[in-house]
């Protein structure tokens, strides 16, 4: 049995006639959407809004923009998405795209050739961001969080030796700017004793450590704030805190000028810490800095320092070439011409020098080792000069060619049938090839027309590299019947055969007192003043040399692989030797004629001790 259920009608609120015919203006404003058009708002002054019918879409350009980045047709860099998709491929012919294509081709072909670590990183670097950075936190925390994100999730190369390689350099850079062991350093917090001891052991600067009593007063104190723009600690409640920790000072130094800080790290600091003595470090230092700086810029970690960070990329790009070249230059110089000049005129650098043992005087000393050796090696008088004590045998007559036993022919027995009993074994030093000027200039009279002048030990900077001239002028012909060696002809051969490197003096205090051997120019005692002509006649010697202001022209062999190592601005520290003409009487001047022209001055490199990059910077 079922029963019908009746539903009661809903009860409606009574509506007054006034409510149905009018709407409250305030209620209508609340119900209206925030962006309701029309009316359309007026555009700001100076801004023109393009109608949609006039909009033209611009795709991605085929050719990359500055820095080998992907750009659109207007030259605006593209922005990679944080979440990677299958269609997120590089559409511009960048270096990264070519490397990715080559890697796929090697994988398809089964190639086992290993890819350098930086090429492997470049394939996925554009999609990496600092995800753990809070944009509203102080700079101290932002950069340390970014350093942690940068290091995590990467395939660091492991085939490098101890204290070399990208990971070693990156860890040293973090300590250099004040990030110990990649941990987050919070301002106003107390550090443990273990952390302080590790920081003191690894700290490269001579910073003063705070007392335990000061740490107890400052550490964990409430109200400590750091100005996000200046990094200065603002604390009115604790006026006793007058200095910061060492890491905070380092970070403030980096925030003040990141570009200069990176310059110092890649130049003077790397030399001071010994990073430059390893070729793998020289190859990876600038590359790891480029990855880290690009990571900071891409993630907007330090927007207040973006301009300086972008400027540092220019320095890093130069460092990628010049840092490896510093080692190559040290191995390639002195070049063949400089070594040949040293063999001709002797080495001029003070210090270790090659000496020749005078056996004629040493053997006379009683009980000397040379005399004993001579007695042991004495041969019968019937033998030839091969076994004698001197290099060419004991002379049997007045002629220097008359050696050994004379057979009456005047050639020391070479015309007879005397055969040496034994031939000495060749010495390992006999195979050393000694460079000579003949191999570069051919039959030259350079040793007769020129000699050495000033010997300067200094640090100089490359000002210009002058290539070989296309049509060098020839020297004036000598008078008929005059066959004396011509100095002008030799200098003309210099212009045709050698590249000139113009070197200018390095600024005073360029090293801050770190490289004492080359801190200031020095004229060595091996310098030789140009010889004067007989009878008091004047010579055409060059003007006095001032190492603080004068430039010099270094002659080097025109090898492309050697010249490419040099860059304008790089510094070379060594011993420079001047090549000057031998003293000769000055020609009489005719009336109305100008004075004799000063002959050019050329230099060669005796020894090379220091090579620095063009961006060399010291800590002020």
mmCIF file of C-alpha atoms in Angstrom, residues 74-388:
data_model
loop_
_atom_site.group_PDB
_atom_site.id
_atom_site.type_symbol
_atom_site.label_atom_id
_atom_site.label_comp_id
_atom_site.label_asym_id
_atom_site.label_seq_id
_atom_site.Cartn_x
_atom_site.Cartn_y
_atom_site.Cartn_z
ATOM 1 C CA UNK A 74 63.595 40.706 -33.734
ATOM 2 C CA UNK A 75 66.809 39.647 -32.005
ATOM 3 C CA UNK A 76 65.155 38.986 -28.629
ATOM 4 C CA UNK A 77 66.586 35.922 -26.803
ATOM 5 C CA UNK A 78 64.155 33.083 -26.289
ATOM 6 C CA UNK A 79 63.280 31.913 -22.770
ATOM 7 C CA UNK A 80 63.416 28.163 -22.045
ATOM 8 C CA UNK A 81 60.615 26.629 -20.038
ATOM 9 C CA UNK A 82 61.286 25.233 -16.586
ATOM 10 C CA UNK A 83 59.443 22.019 -17.501
ATOM 11 C CA UNK A 84 61.044 20.318 -20.473
ATOM 12 C CA UNK A 85 58.780 19.068 -23.283
ATOM 13 C CA UNK A 86 59.398 16.810 -26.232
ATOM 14 C CA UNK A 87 59.153 19.747 -28.661
ATOM 15 C CA UNK A 88 61.657 21.877 -26.742
ATOM 16 C CA UNK A 89 64.482 21.660 -29.255
ATOM 17 C CA UNK A 90 66.874 24.330 -30.401
ATOM 18 C CA UNK A 91 65.680 25.792 -33.690
ATOM 19 C CA UNK A 92 68.712 28.019 -34.266
ATOM 20 C CA UNK A 93 72.023 26.870 -35.715
ATOM 21 C CA UNK A 94 73.887 27.306 -32.457
ATOM 22 C CA UNK A 95 76.959 25.461 -31.298
ATOM 23 C CA UNK A 96 74.823 23.599 -28.782
ATOM 24 C CA UNK A 97 72.552 22.318 -31.560
ATOM 25 C CA UNK A 98 75.477 21.077 -33.637
ATOM 26 C CA UNK A 99 76.954 19.287 -30.635
ATOM 27 C CA UNK A 100 73.637 17.583 -29.894
ATOM 28 C CA UNK A 101 73.352 16.437 -33.513
ATOM 29 C CA UNK A 102 76.924 15.123 -33.487
ATOM 30 C CA UNK A 103 76.263 13.250 -30.261
ATOM 31 C CA UNK A 104 73.197 11.570 -31.785
ATOM 32 C CA UNK A 105 75.167 10.672 -34.896
ATOM 33 C CA UNK A 106 77.917 9.089 -32.811
ATOM 34 C CA UNK A 107 75.330 7.163 -30.829
ATOM 35 C CA UNK A 108 73.659 5.841 -33.989
ATOM 36 C CA UNK A 109 77.013 4.955 -35.519
ATOM 37 C CA UNK A 110 78.309 3.300 -32.388
ATOM 38 C CA UNK A 111 81.196 5.716 -32.071
ATOM 39 C CA UNK A 112 83.174 5.392 -28.850
ATOM 40 C CA UNK A 113 84.772 8.831 -29.000
ATOM 41 C CA UNK A 114 84.369 10.597 -25.681
ATOM 42 C CA UNK A 115 82.820 14.054 -25.566
ATOM 43 C CA UNK A 116 84.475 16.781 -23.476
ATOM 44 C CA UNK A 117 82.657 17.525 -20.249
ATOM 45 C CA UNK A 118 81.751 21.087 -21.262
ATOM 46 C CA UNK A 119 80.145 19.908 -24.507
ATOM 47 C CA UNK A 120 78.150 17.354 -22.539
ATOM 48 C CA UNK A 121 76.955 20.095 -20.178
ATOM 49 C CA UNK A 122 75.979 22.467 -22.981
ATOM 50 C CA UNK A 123 73.412 20.030 -24.361
ATOM 51 C CA UNK A 124 71.116 20.447 -21.327
ATOM 52 C CA UNK A 125 72.403 23.619 -19.685
ATOM 53 C CA UNK A 126 69.720 25.933 -21.083
ATOM 54 C CA UNK A 127 67.017 24.051 -19.165
ATOM 55 C CA UNK A 128 68.756 24.221 -15.780
ATOM 56 C CA UNK A 129 67.520 26.774 -13.216
ATOM 57 C CA UNK A 130 68.045 27.501 -9.558
ATOM 58 C CA UNK A 131 64.806 26.067 -8.171
ATOM 59 C CA UNK A 132 65.689 26.422 -4.507
ATOM 60 C CA UNK A 133 66.202 30.200 -4.516
ATOM 61 C CA UNK A 134 63.718 32.433 -2.718
ATOM 62 C CA UNK A 135 63.714 35.766 -4.581
ATOM 63 C CA UNK A 136 62.680 37.599 -1.415
ATOM 64 C CA UNK A 137 65.561 36.291 0.719
ATOM 65 C CA UNK A 138 68.846 38.216 1.222
ATOM 66 C CA UNK A 139 71.589 37.930 -1.350
ATOM 67 C CA UNK A 140 73.701 35.898 1.060
ATOM 68 C CA UNK A 141 71.165 33.077 1.027
ATOM 69 C CA UNK A 142 70.229 33.382 -2.627
ATOM 70 C CA UNK A 143 73.713 32.855 -4.033
ATOM 71 C CA UNK A 144 74.439 29.975 -1.669
ATOM 72 C CA UNK A 145 71.198 28.228 -2.584
ATOM 73 C CA UNK A 146 72.015 28.783 -6.260
ATOM 74 C CA UNK A 147 75.504 27.313 -5.760
ATOM 75 C CA UNK A 148 73.924 24.191 -4.257
ATOM 76 C CA UNK A 149 71.464 23.848 -7.148
ATOM 77 C CA UNK A 150 74.266 24.368 -9.643
ATOM 78 C CA UNK A 151 76.397 21.604 -8.169
ATOM 79 C CA UNK A 152 73.621 19.049 -7.671
ATOM 80 C CA UNK A 153 72.405 16.823 -10.480
ATOM 81 C CA UNK A 154 75.441 17.341 -12.707
ATOM 82 C CA UNK A 155 77.728 14.787 -14.245
ATOM 83 C CA UNK A 156 81.054 16.054 -12.931
ATOM 84 C CA UNK A 157 84.114 14.625 -14.699
ATOM 85 C CA UNK A 158 86.096 12.270 -12.493
ATOM 86 C CA UNK A 159 89.137 11.489 -14.657
ATOM 87 C CA UNK A 160 91.132 14.487 -13.401
ATOM 88 C CA UNK A 161 94.050 14.144 -11.011
ATOM 89 C CA UNK A 162 94.057 15.460 -7.458
ATOM 90 C CA UNK A 163 93.610 19.228 -7.105
ATOM 91 C CA UNK A 164 92.692 19.626 -10.755
ATOM 92 C CA UNK A 165 89.506 19.672 -12.768
ATOM 93 C CA UNK A 166 86.169 21.553 -12.832
ATOM 94 C CA UNK A 167 84.880 20.324 -9.471
ATOM 95 C CA UNK A 168 88.098 21.296 -7.693
ATOM 96 C CA UNK A 169 88.085 24.771 -9.258
ATOM 97 C CA UNK A 170 84.403 25.338 -8.460
ATOM 98 C CA UNK A 171 84.889 24.390 -4.815
ATOM 99 C CA UNK A 172 87.852 26.759 -4.570
ATOM 100 C CA UNK A 173 85.804 29.537 -6.144
ATOM 101 C CA UNK A 174 83.025 29.065 -3.593
ATOM 102 C CA UNK A 175 85.546 29.393 -0.765
ATOM 103 C CA UNK A 176 87.054 32.400 -2.512
ATOM 104 C CA UNK A 177 83.739 34.313 -2.508
ATOM 105 C CA UNK A 178 82.811 33.155 1.014
ATOM 106 C CA UNK A 179 80.644 30.034 0.620
ATOM 107 C CA UNK A 180 82.249 27.310 2.770
ATOM 108 C CA UNK A 181 81.547 23.760 1.601
ATOM 109 C CA UNK A 182 78.373 24.868 -0.182
ATOM 110 C CA UNK A 183 76.461 25.301 3.110
ATOM 111 C CA UNK A 184 73.900 28.025 3.705
ATOM 112 C CA UNK A 185 75.375 30.829 5.785
ATOM 113 C CA UNK A 186 72.734 32.831 7.605
ATOM 114 C CA UNK A 187 73.541 36.250 8.926
ATOM 115 C CA UNK A 188 73.501 36.687 12.695
ATOM 116 C CA UNK A 189 73.778 32.956 13.480
ATOM 117 C CA UNK A 190 76.458 31.334 15.573
ATOM 118 C CA UNK A 191 78.932 29.093 13.778
ATOM 119 C CA UNK A 192 80.288 25.969 15.386
ATOM 120 C CA UNK A 193 83.866 25.660 16.493
ATOM 121 C CA UNK A 194 84.533 22.997 13.850
ATOM 122 C CA UNK A 195 83.373 25.289 11.065
ATOM 123 C CA UNK A 196 85.610 28.063 12.321
ATOM 124 C CA UNK A 197 88.635 25.755 12.405
ATOM 125 C CA UNK A 198 87.970 24.538 8.862
ATOM 126 C CA UNK A 199 87.502 28.098 7.655
ATOM 127 C CA UNK A 200 90.749 29.165 9.294
ATOM 128 C CA UNK A 201 92.629 26.278 7.658
ATOM 129 C CA UNK A 202 91.203 26.978 4.208
ATOM 130 C CA UNK A 203 91.086 30.750 4.370
ATOM 131 C CA UNK A 204 93.517 32.228 1.902
ATOM 132 C CA UNK A 205 93.418 35.752 3.269
ATOM 133 C CA UNK A 206 94.961 36.896 6.512
ATOM 134 C CA UNK A 207 91.667 37.712 8.203
ATOM 135 C CA UNK A 208 91.351 38.282 11.933
ATOM 136 C CA UNK A 209 89.146 35.759 13.699
ATOM 137 C CA UNK A 210 86.591 36.849 16.286
ATOM 138 C CA UNK A 211 86.957 35.906 19.969
ATOM 139 C CA UNK A 212 84.687 33.327 21.522
ATOM 140 C CA UNK A 213 83.294 36.024 23.780
ATOM 141 C CA UNK A 214 82.283 38.141 20.798
ATOM 142 C CA UNK A 215 80.627 35.136 19.169
ATOM 143 C CA UNK A 216 78.575 34.446 22.282
ATOM 144 C CA UNK A 217 77.396 38.028 22.338
ATOM 145 C CA UNK A 218 76.612 38.189 18.626
ATOM 146 C CA UNK A 219 75.595 34.683 17.655
ATOM 147 C CA UNK A 220 71.892 34.000 17.649
ATOM 148 C CA UNK A 221 71.047 37.537 18.762
ATOM 149 C CA UNK A 222 67.521 38.667 17.808
ATOM 150 C CA UNK A 223 66.908 41.688 15.644
ATOM 151 C CA UNK A 224 69.906 41.277 13.348
ATOM 152 C CA UNK A 225 69.013 42.405 9.826
ATOM 153 C CA UNK A 226 70.984 42.755 6.639
ATOM 154 C CA UNK A 227 70.208 45.407 4.065
ATOM 155 C CA UNK A 228 69.387 43.471 0.907
ATOM 156 C CA UNK A 229 70.733 46.181 -1.397
ATOM 157 C CA UNK A 230 74.021 47.009 0.317
ATOM 158 C CA UNK A 231 74.657 43.913 2.393
ATOM 159 C CA UNK A 232 75.447 46.094 5.425
ATOM 160 C CA UNK A 233 74.381 44.679 8.754
ATOM 161 C CA UNK A 234 71.846 46.999 10.406
ATOM 162 C CA UNK A 235 71.369 46.386 14.089
ATOM 163 C CA UNK A 236 70.465 49.153 16.510
ATOM 164 C CA UNK A 237 69.818 46.801 19.408
ATOM 165 C CA UNK A 238 73.343 45.365 19.386
ATOM 166 C CA UNK A 239 75.770 48.239 18.727
ATOM 167 C CA UNK A 240 78.681 46.081 19.895
ATOM 168 C CA UNK A 241 78.830 44.175 16.614
ATOM 169 C CA UNK A 242 81.337 46.223 14.641
ATOM 170 C CA UNK A 243 82.801 43.680 12.261
ATOM 171 C CA UNK A 244 81.533 40.779 10.207
ATOM 172 C CA UNK A 245 82.783 37.271 9.776
ATOM 173 C CA UNK A 246 85.352 36.494 7.108
ATOM 174 C CA UNK A 247 82.837 34.810 4.803
ATOM 175 C CA UNK A 248 80.427 37.734 5.036
ATOM 176 C CA UNK A 249 83.229 40.122 4.064
ATOM 177 C CA UNK A 250 84.123 37.958 1.084
ATOM 178 C CA UNK A 251 80.520 37.821 -0.092
ATOM 179 C CA UNK A 252 80.155 41.587 0.265
ATOM 180 C CA UNK A 253 83.311 42.020 -1.808
ATOM 181 C CA UNK A 254 81.856 39.796 -4.490
ATOM 182 C CA UNK A 255 78.489 41.620 -4.436
ATOM 183 C CA UNK A 256 80.219 44.992 -4.693
ATOM 184 C CA UNK A 257 81.852 44.138 -8.045
ATOM 185 C CA UNK A 258 81.388 40.566 -9.340
ATOM 186 C CA UNK A 259 83.262 41.306 -12.549
ATOM 187 C CA UNK A 260 86.405 42.456 -10.716
ATOM 188 C CA UNK A 261 86.174 39.578 -8.272
ATOM 189 C CA UNK A 262 86.139 37.078 -11.145
ATOM 190 C CA UNK A 263 89.076 38.890 -12.771
ATOM 191 C CA UNK A 264 91.104 38.476 -9.605
ATOM 192 C CA UNK A 265 90.170 34.815 -9.234
ATOM 193 C CA UNK A 266 91.218 33.992 -12.811
ATOM 194 C CA UNK A 267 94.518 35.913 -12.633
ATOM 195 C CA UNK A 268 96.423 36.929 -9.505
ATOM 196 C CA UNK A 269 94.532 34.685 -7.068
ATOM 197 C CA UNK A 270 94.951 31.646 -9.328
ATOM 198 C CA UNK A 271 98.688 32.309 -9.494
ATOM 199 C CA UNK A 272 98.960 32.862 -5.744
ATOM 200 C CA UNK A 273 97.133 29.602 -4.974
ATOM 201 C CA UNK A 274 99.027 27.619 -7.617
ATOM 202 C CA UNK A 275 96.065 26.735 -9.844
ATOM 203 C CA UNK A 276 97.926 27.865 -12.959
ATOM 204 C CA UNK A 277 100.678 25.269 -12.668
ATOM 205 C CA UNK A 278 98.356 22.595 -14.054
ATOM 206 C CA UNK A 279 97.288 22.654 -17.695
ATOM 207 C CA UNK A 280 93.902 20.995 -16.955
ATOM 208 C CA UNK A 281 93.114 23.825 -14.530
ATOM 209 C CA UNK A 282 94.034 26.449 -17.099
ATOM 210 C CA UNK A 283 91.684 24.777 -19.562
ATOM 211 C CA UNK A 284 88.673 24.459 -17.243
ATOM 212 C CA UNK A 285 88.863 27.554 -14.984
ATOM 213 C CA UNK A 286 87.189 29.954 -17.396
ATOM 214 C CA UNK A 287 84.720 27.320 -18.622
ATOM 215 C CA UNK A 288 83.369 26.509 -15.166
ATOM 216 C CA UNK A 289 83.053 30.254 -14.446
ATOM 217 C CA UNK A 290 81.087 30.711 -17.664
ATOM 218 C CA UNK A 291 78.633 27.963 -16.707
ATOM 219 C CA UNK A 292 78.130 29.340 -13.185
ATOM 220 C CA UNK A 293 77.695 32.991 -14.201
ATOM 221 C CA UNK A 294 75.263 32.030 -16.969
ATOM 222 C CA UNK A 295 73.360 29.921 -14.420
ATOM 223 C CA UNK A 296 73.049 32.931 -12.077
ATOM 224 C CA UNK A 297 71.847 35.185 -14.897
ATOM 225 C CA UNK A 298 69.401 32.642 -16.273
ATOM 226 C CA UNK A 299 67.886 32.046 -12.831
ATOM 227 C CA UNK A 300 67.727 35.756 -11.887
ATOM 228 C CA UNK A 301 69.556 35.028 -8.642
ATOM 229 C CA UNK A 302 71.237 38.452 -8.367
ATOM 230 C CA UNK A 303 69.202 40.925 -10.429
ATOM 231 C CA UNK A 304 70.928 43.841 -8.682
ATOM 232 C CA UNK A 305 74.311 42.607 -10.005
ATOM 233 C CA UNK A 306 73.154 41.518 -13.450
ATOM 234 C CA UNK A 307 75.064 44.229 -15.317
ATOM 235 C CA UNK A 308 78.395 43.357 -13.678
ATOM 236 C CA UNK A 309 77.824 39.637 -14.161
ATOM 237 C CA UNK A 310 77.147 40.093 -17.868
ATOM 238 C CA UNK A 311 80.311 42.158 -18.143
ATOM 239 C CA UNK A 312 82.271 39.355 -16.521
ATOM 240 C CA UNK A 313 81.260 37.032 -19.365
ATOM 241 C CA UNK A 314 83.421 39.147 -21.676
ATOM 242 C CA UNK A 315 86.423 38.586 -19.414
ATOM 243 C CA UNK A 316 85.652 34.876 -19.168
ATOM 244 C CA UNK A 317 85.480 34.592 -22.957
ATOM 245 C CA UNK A 318 88.989 36.088 -23.188
ATOM 246 C CA UNK A 319 90.222 33.839 -20.388
ATOM 247 C CA UNK A 320 89.157 30.705 -22.266
ATOM 248 C CA UNK A 321 91.818 31.521 -24.854
ATOM 249 C CA UNK A 322 94.543 33.266 -22.883
ATOM 250 C CA UNK A 323 94.805 31.054 -19.793
ATOM 251 C CA UNK A 324 95.802 27.900 -21.734
ATOM 252 C CA UNK A 325 98.062 30.067 -23.904
ATOM 253 C CA UNK A 326 100.073 31.249 -20.903
ATOM 254 C CA UNK A 327 101.393 27.729 -20.468
ATOM 255 C CA UNK A 328 101.993 27.312 -24.199
ATOM 256 C CA UNK A 329 103.919 30.611 -24.378
ATOM 257 C CA UNK A 330 106.143 29.577 -21.478
ATOM 258 C CA UNK A 331 107.026 26.405 -23.408
ATOM 259 C CA UNK A 332 107.544 28.106 -26.786
ATOM 260 C CA UNK A 333 109.701 31.056 -25.688
ATOM 261 C CA UNK A 334 112.517 31.936 -26.008
ATOM 262 C CA UNK A 335 112.032 31.027 -29.644
ATOM 263 C CA UNK A 336 114.647 29.813 -32.121
ATOM 264 C CA UNK A 337 115.922 33.300 -32.950
ATOM 265 C CA UNK A 338 116.373 34.274 -29.304
ATOM 266 C CA UNK A 339 118.151 31.012 -28.526
ATOM 267 C CA UNK A 340 120.402 31.500 -31.535
ATOM 268 C CA UNK A 341 121.300 35.013 -30.352
ATOM 269 C CA UNK A 342 122.087 33.617 -26.917
ATOM 270 C CA UNK A 343 124.366 31.007 -28.466
ATOM 271 C CA UNK A 344 126.098 33.737 -30.472
ATOM 272 C CA UNK A 345 126.633 36.381 -27.785
ATOM 273 C CA UNK A 346 126.242 34.341 -24.611
ATOM 274 C CA UNK A 347 123.452 34.279 -22.060
ATOM 275 C CA UNK A 348 122.933 37.598 -20.299
ATOM 276 C CA UNK A 349 120.509 36.732 -17.506
ATOM 277 C CA UNK A 350 121.966 36.738 -14.029
ATOM 278 C CA UNK A 351 121.757 33.501 -12.108
ATOM 279 C CA UNK A 352 122.697 30.080 -13.424
ATOM 280 C CA UNK A 353 125.160 30.382 -16.272
ATOM 281 C CA UNK A 354 126.969 27.851 -18.427
ATOM 282 C CA UNK A 355 130.710 27.813 -17.736
ATOM 283 C CA UNK A 356 133.510 26.112 -19.668
ATOM 284 C CA UNK A 357 136.148 24.189 -17.768
ATOM 285 C CA UNK A 358 139.672 25.320 -18.643
ATOM 286 C CA UNK A 359 141.541 22.020 -18.436
ATOM 287 C CA UNK A 360 144.911 23.606 -19.175
ATOM 288 C CA UNK A 361 144.884 25.531 -15.910
ATOM 289 C CA UNK A 362 142.919 23.054 -13.801
ATOM 290 C CA UNK A 363 145.174 20.139 -14.679
ATOM 291 C CA UNK A 364 148.207 21.989 -13.334
ATOM 292 C CA UNK A 365 146.790 21.989 -9.809
ATOM 293 C CA UNK A 366 148.380 19.210 -7.729
ATOM 294 C CA UNK A 367 146.084 16.344 -6.905
ATOM 295 C CA UNK A 368 143.246 17.615 -9.092
ATOM 296 C CA UNK A 369 140.672 15.220 -10.475
ATOM 297 C CA UNK A 370 141.322 16.415 -13.993
ATOM 298 C CA UNK A 371 145.009 15.599 -13.678
ATOM 299 C CA UNK A 372 144.235 12.123 -12.351
ATOM 300 C CA UNK A 373 141.838 11.517 -15.211
ATOM 301 C CA UNK A 374 144.461 12.633 -17.710
ATOM 302 C CA UNK A 375 147.021 10.237 -16.210
ATOM 303 C CA UNK A 376 144.580 7.361 -16.472
ATOM 304 C CA UNK A 377 143.742 8.126 -20.089
ATOM 305 C CA UNK A 378 147.381 8.532 -21.234
ATOM 306 C CA UNK A 379 148.165 6.502 -24.321
ATOM 307 C CA UNK A 380 151.535 5.441 -25.770
ATOM 308 C CA UNK A 381 153.262 7.989 -27.963
ATOM 309 C CA UNK A 382 152.666 5.784 -30.992
ATOM 310 C CA UNK A 383 148.902 6.297 -30.831
ATOM 311 C CA UNK A 384 147.069 9.046 -32.637
ATOM 312 C CA UNK A 385 145.333 12.051 -31.136
ATOM 313 C CA UNK A 386 142.045 10.183 -30.488
ATOM 314 C CA UNK A 387 143.209 9.056 -27.058
ATOM 315 C CA UNK A 388 145.031 12.188 -25.964
#
